[in-house]
Coordinates of C-alpha atoms and ligand atoms in Angstrom, one line a residue:
M1 CA 4.3 -32.1 -59.4
D2 CA 3.5 -29.4 -62.0
L3 CA 0.0 -30.0 -63.2
T4 CA -0.4 -28.5 -66.7
D5 CA -1.9 -31.3 -68.8
A6 CA -5.7 -31.3 -68.5
H7 CA -6.3 -34.7 -70.1
C8 CA -4.0 -37.6 -70.7
H9 CA -4.2 -41.4 -70.9
V10 CA -0.6 -42.3 -70.5
A11 CA 0.2 -43.3 -66.9
E12 CA 3.9 -42.4 -67.2
R13 CA 2.8 -38.7 -67.4
A14 CA 1.2 -38.7 -64.0
A15 CA 3.6 -36.0 -62.8
T16 CA 2.1 -33.4 -65.1
A17 CA -1.3 -34.6 -66.2
V18 CA -4.8 -35.5 -65.1
L19 CA -4.8 -39.2 -66.0
S20 CA -8.1 -40.1 -67.6
G21 CA -9.3 -43.7 -67.6
T22 CA -12.1 -46.1 -67.4
P23 CA -13.3 -47.1 -63.9
E24 CA -11.3 -50.3 -64.2
E25 CA -8.1 -48.4 -65.2
V26 CA -8.4 -45.7 -62.5
G27 CA -9.2 -48.4 -59.9
R28 CA -6.0 -50.2 -61.0
W29 CA -3.9 -47.0 -61.0
I30 CA -5.0 -46.2 -57.5
D31 CA -4.5 -49.8 -56.2
T32 CA -1.0 -50.0 -57.6
G33 CA -0.1 -46.6 -56.1
V34 CA 0.4 -44.5 -59.2
D35 CA 1.2 -41.1 -57.7
G36 CA -1.1 -38.7 -59.6
V37 CA -4.6 -37.3 -60.0
F38 CA -7.3 -38.9 -62.0
S39 CA -10.4 -38.4 -64.0
V40 CA -12.8 -41.3 -64.3
G41 CA -15.7 -42.1 -66.7
V42 CA -17.4 -44.4 -69.1
H43 CA -16.3 -43.2 -72.5
P44 CA -19.1 -42.8 -75.1
W45 CA -17.4 -45.4 -77.3
E46 CA -17.9 -48.0 -74.5
T47 CA -21.7 -47.6 -74.7
A48 CA -21.6 -49.6 -78.0
G49 CA -22.9 -53.1 -77.4
A50 CA -23.0 -52.7 -73.6
S51 CA -26.0 -54.0 -71.7
C52 CA -28.0 -51.7 -69.4
D53 CA -26.9 -53.7 -66.4
D54 CA -23.3 -53.4 -67.4
L55 CA -23.5 -49.7 -67.9
Q56 CA -25.3 -49.2 -64.6
R57 CA -22.6 -51.2 -62.8
R58 CA -19.8 -49.2 -64.4
V59 CA -21.5 -45.8 -63.8
A60 CA -21.9 -46.9 -60.1
E61 CA -18.2 -47.6 -60.0
V62 CA -17.5 -44.1 -61.5
A63 CA -19.6 -42.6 -58.7
R64 CA -17.7 -44.6 -56.0
L65 CA -14.2 -43.7 -57.4
A66 CA -15.2 -40.0 -58.0
G67 CA -15.6 -39.6 -54.3
L68 CA -11.9 -40.4 -53.7
P69 CA -9.5 -37.5 -53.1
Q70 CA -7.1 -38.6 -55.9
V71 CA -10.0 -38.3 -58.4
V72 CA -10.2 -34.7 -59.4
A73 CA -12.6 -34.9 -62.4
V74 CA -15.5 -36.9 -63.8
G75 CA -15.3 -38.2 -67.4
E76 CA -14.4 -38.5 -70.1
T77 CA -18.0 -38.8 -71.0
G78 CA -20.0 -37.2 -73.8
L79 CA -21.5 -37.8 -77.2
D80 CA -19.9 -39.2 -80.4
A81 CA -22.0 -39.4 -83.5
L82 CA -19.4 -41.5 -85.4
R83 CA -18.7 -44.2 -82.8
G84 CA -20.4 -45.7 -79.7
G85 CA -23.9 -46.8 -78.8
D86 CA -27.2 -45.3 -79.6
M87 CA -27.3 -41.6 -79.1
Q88 CA -30.1 -41.8 -76.5
I89 CA -28.0 -44.2 -74.5
Q90 CA -25.0 -42.0 -74.8
E91 CA -27.1 -39.0 -73.6
R92 CA -28.4 -41.1 -70.6
V93 CA -24.8 -42.0 -69.6
L94 CA -23.7 -38.4 -70.0
C95 CA -26.5 -37.2 -67.7
E96 CA -25.4 -39.7 -65.0
H97 CA -21.9 -38.3 -65.2
V98 CA -23.3 -34.7 -64.9
R99 CA -25.1 -35.8 -61.7
I100 CA -22.0 -37.5 -60.3
S101 CA -19.9 -34.4 -61.1
E102 CA -22.4 -32.1 -59.3
R103 CA -22.7 -34.5 -56.3
V104 CA -19.0 -34.9 -55.7
G105 CA -18.2 -31.3 -56.6
K106 CA -15.7 -32.0 -59.3
P107 CA -15.5 -30.8 -63.0
L108 CA -16.8 -32.8 -66.0
V109 CA -14.5 -33.8 -68.9
L110 CA -16.4 -34.0 -72.2
H111 CA -15.6 -36.0 -75.4
V112 CA -17.7 -34.5 -78.3
V113 CA -17.6 -35.6 -81.9
R114 CA -20.1 -34.3 -84.5
S115 CA -22.5 -33.7 -81.7
S116 CA -21.9 -30.1 -80.9
H117 CA -25.6 -29.1 -81.3
R118 CA -26.6 -31.9 -79.0
I119 CA -24.0 -31.0 -76.3
M120 CA -25.2 -27.4 -76.4
A121 CA -28.8 -28.7 -76.0
S122 CA -27.7 -30.9 -73.1
C123 CA -25.9 -28.0 -71.5
R124 CA -29.1 -25.9 -71.8
G125 CA -31.3 -28.8 -70.6
M126 CA -29.0 -29.3 -67.6
E127 CA -29.3 -25.6 -66.8
R128 CA -33.0 -26.1 -66.6
E129 CA -32.9 -29.4 -64.7
F130 CA -30.4 -28.2 -62.1
K131 CA -31.1 -24.5 -62.0
P132 CA -28.0 -22.3 -62.5
A133 CA -27.2 -22.2 -58.8
Q134 CA -27.1 -26.0 -58.5
L135 CA -25.1 -26.6 -61.7
R136 CA -21.8 -25.5 -60.3
Q137 CA -19.1 -27.6 -61.8
A138 CA -16.9 -26.7 -64.7
W139 CA -17.4 -28.5 -68.1
I140 CA -14.2 -29.1 -70.0
W141 CA -14.5 -29.9 -73.7
H142 CA -11.4 -31.9 -74.3
G143 CA -9.5 -32.4 -77.6
F144 CA -11.5 -29.5 -79.1
R145 CA -11.0 -29.3 -82.9
G146 CA -14.1 -27.3 -83.8
G147 CA -14.2 -23.9 -85.4
E148 CA -14.5 -20.4 -84.0
E149 CA -18.3 -20.3 -83.9
E150 CA -18.6 -23.7 -82.0
A151 CA -16.0 -22.5 -79.5
R152 CA -17.8 -19.2 -79.0
Q153 CA -21.2 -20.8 -78.4
F154 CA -19.8 -23.3 -75.9
V155 CA -17.9 -20.6 -74.0
R156 CA -20.9 -18.3 -73.9
L157 CA -23.3 -21.0 -72.6
R158 CA -21.9 -21.0 -69.1
S159 CA -19.3 -19.1 -67.2
R160 CA -17.8 -22.4 -66.2
N161 CA -17.2 -23.9 -69.7
Y162 CA -13.6 -24.5 -70.7
I163 CA -12.0 -25.7 -73.9
S164 CA -9.0 -27.9 -73.9
L165 CA -6.7 -28.1 -77.0
G166 CA -4.4 -30.9 -78.0
Y167 CA -1.6 -31.0 -80.6
R168 CA -4.1 -30.6 -83.4
F169 CA -6.6 -27.8 -83.3
N170 CA -8.2 -25.1 -85.5
A171 CA -5.9 -22.1 -85.2
V172 CA -8.7 -19.5 -85.8
A173 CA -10.7 -21.1 -83.0
A174 CA -7.6 -21.2 -80.8
R175 CA -7.1 -17.4 -81.2
S176 CA -10.8 -16.7 -80.4
I177 CA -11.0 -18.6 -77.1
P178 CA -10.8 -16.2 -74.1
A179 CA -7.5 -16.7 -72.2
D180 CA -9.3 -17.6 -69.0
R181 CA -11.3 -20.4 -70.6
L182 CA -8.4 -22.3 -72.2
L183 CA -6.6 -25.5 -71.2
V184 CA -4.1 -27.8 -73.0
E185 CA -3.7 -31.6 -73.1
T186 CA -1.7 -34.4 -74.6
D187 CA -4.5 -37.0 -74.6
D188 CA -3.0 -40.2 -76.0
S189 CA -0.4 -38.6 -78.3
A190 CA 3.3 -38.9 -78.0
V191 CA 4.0 -35.2 -77.9
T192 CA 4.8 -33.5 -74.6
I193 CA 2.6 -30.9 -72.9
N194 CA 5.3 -28.3 -73.5
E195 CA 5.1 -28.9 -77.2
V196 CA 1.3 -28.6 -77.2
A197 CA 1.5 -25.4 -75.1
L198 CA 4.1 -23.9 -77.5
R199 CA 2.0 -24.6 -80.5
V200 CA -1.1 -23.1 -78.9
A201 CA 0.8 -20.0 -77.6
E202 CA 2.3 -19.4 -81.0
A203 CA -1.1 -19.7 -82.7
R204 CA -2.4 -17.1 -80.3
G205 CA 0.7 -14.9 -80.6
E206 CA 1.4 -15.2 -76.9
N207 CA 4.6 -15.8 -74.8
V208 CA 4.6 -19.5 -73.8
E209 CA 5.6 -18.9 -70.2
A210 CA 2.8 -16.4 -69.7
F211 CA 0.4 -18.8 -71.5
M212 CA 1.4 -21.7 -69.2
A213 CA 0.9 -19.5 -66.1
Q214 CA -2.6 -18.7 -67.3
V215 CA -3.3 -22.5 -68.0
R216 CA -2.2 -23.3 -64.4
R217 CA -4.7 -20.6 -63.1
N218 CA -7.4 -22.0 -65.3
L219 CA -6.9 -25.5 -64.1
H220 CA -7.3 -24.2 -60.6
D221 CA -10.3 -22.1 -61.4
A222 CA -11.9 -25.1 -63.2
G223 CA -11.7 -27.0 -60.0
I224 CA -8.8 -29.3 -60.9
V225 CA -7.1 -29.2 -57.6
R226 CA -4.7 -31.7 -56.2
P227 CA -5.7 -33.1 -52.8
C228 CA -3.6 -32.0 -49.8
R229 CA -1.3 -34.8 -48.6
Ligands
LIG1 ZN1 -9.1 -38.9 -74.1

């Protein structure tokens, strides 16, 4: 298994990707013996129309699954101003995921749409709530399509913030991200991780093999580590 894809929803890609799903999906993947590593979370879109009881029950299931060795990350969770429930509810669910991530010692995968100022504020708020020494886990902003300034702000906020790029990204931002903070992903697209990597490496003017070697190191440094079998 050559893990290079930081975030993917397609179970057939389990050999190369961190498979990201809802608590129900990840529970099913594990029960049916999918041979891979997983990321589990309640997506911000799923907060729309959900009752408090339902959200609490699903977050509790995230917490249970997050403790399993096959689960290597928590999320995706985050904030989406265009889709999903009330922003206060999204923020509450995000905070629950941050707590789970810290408790189980696994990185957090973020979905952020038109909420970059809020995610930066949450990041700073969490720094205060947890104190830097307690907030240890990496945060991975997945499917980043923002600009150079947004990328710079997020990367500067914490030494453990990473940015994951998919097939579509802002090339100027891609060039500006420090090499040791960059990841790549296929998410739910049909392209392969090698195609994404080639595109990002070309945008940065880097050799793709060297770029992929760095991505593997970054996944490891971010705490995405496969369990020993
Ligand atoms: Zn996704």
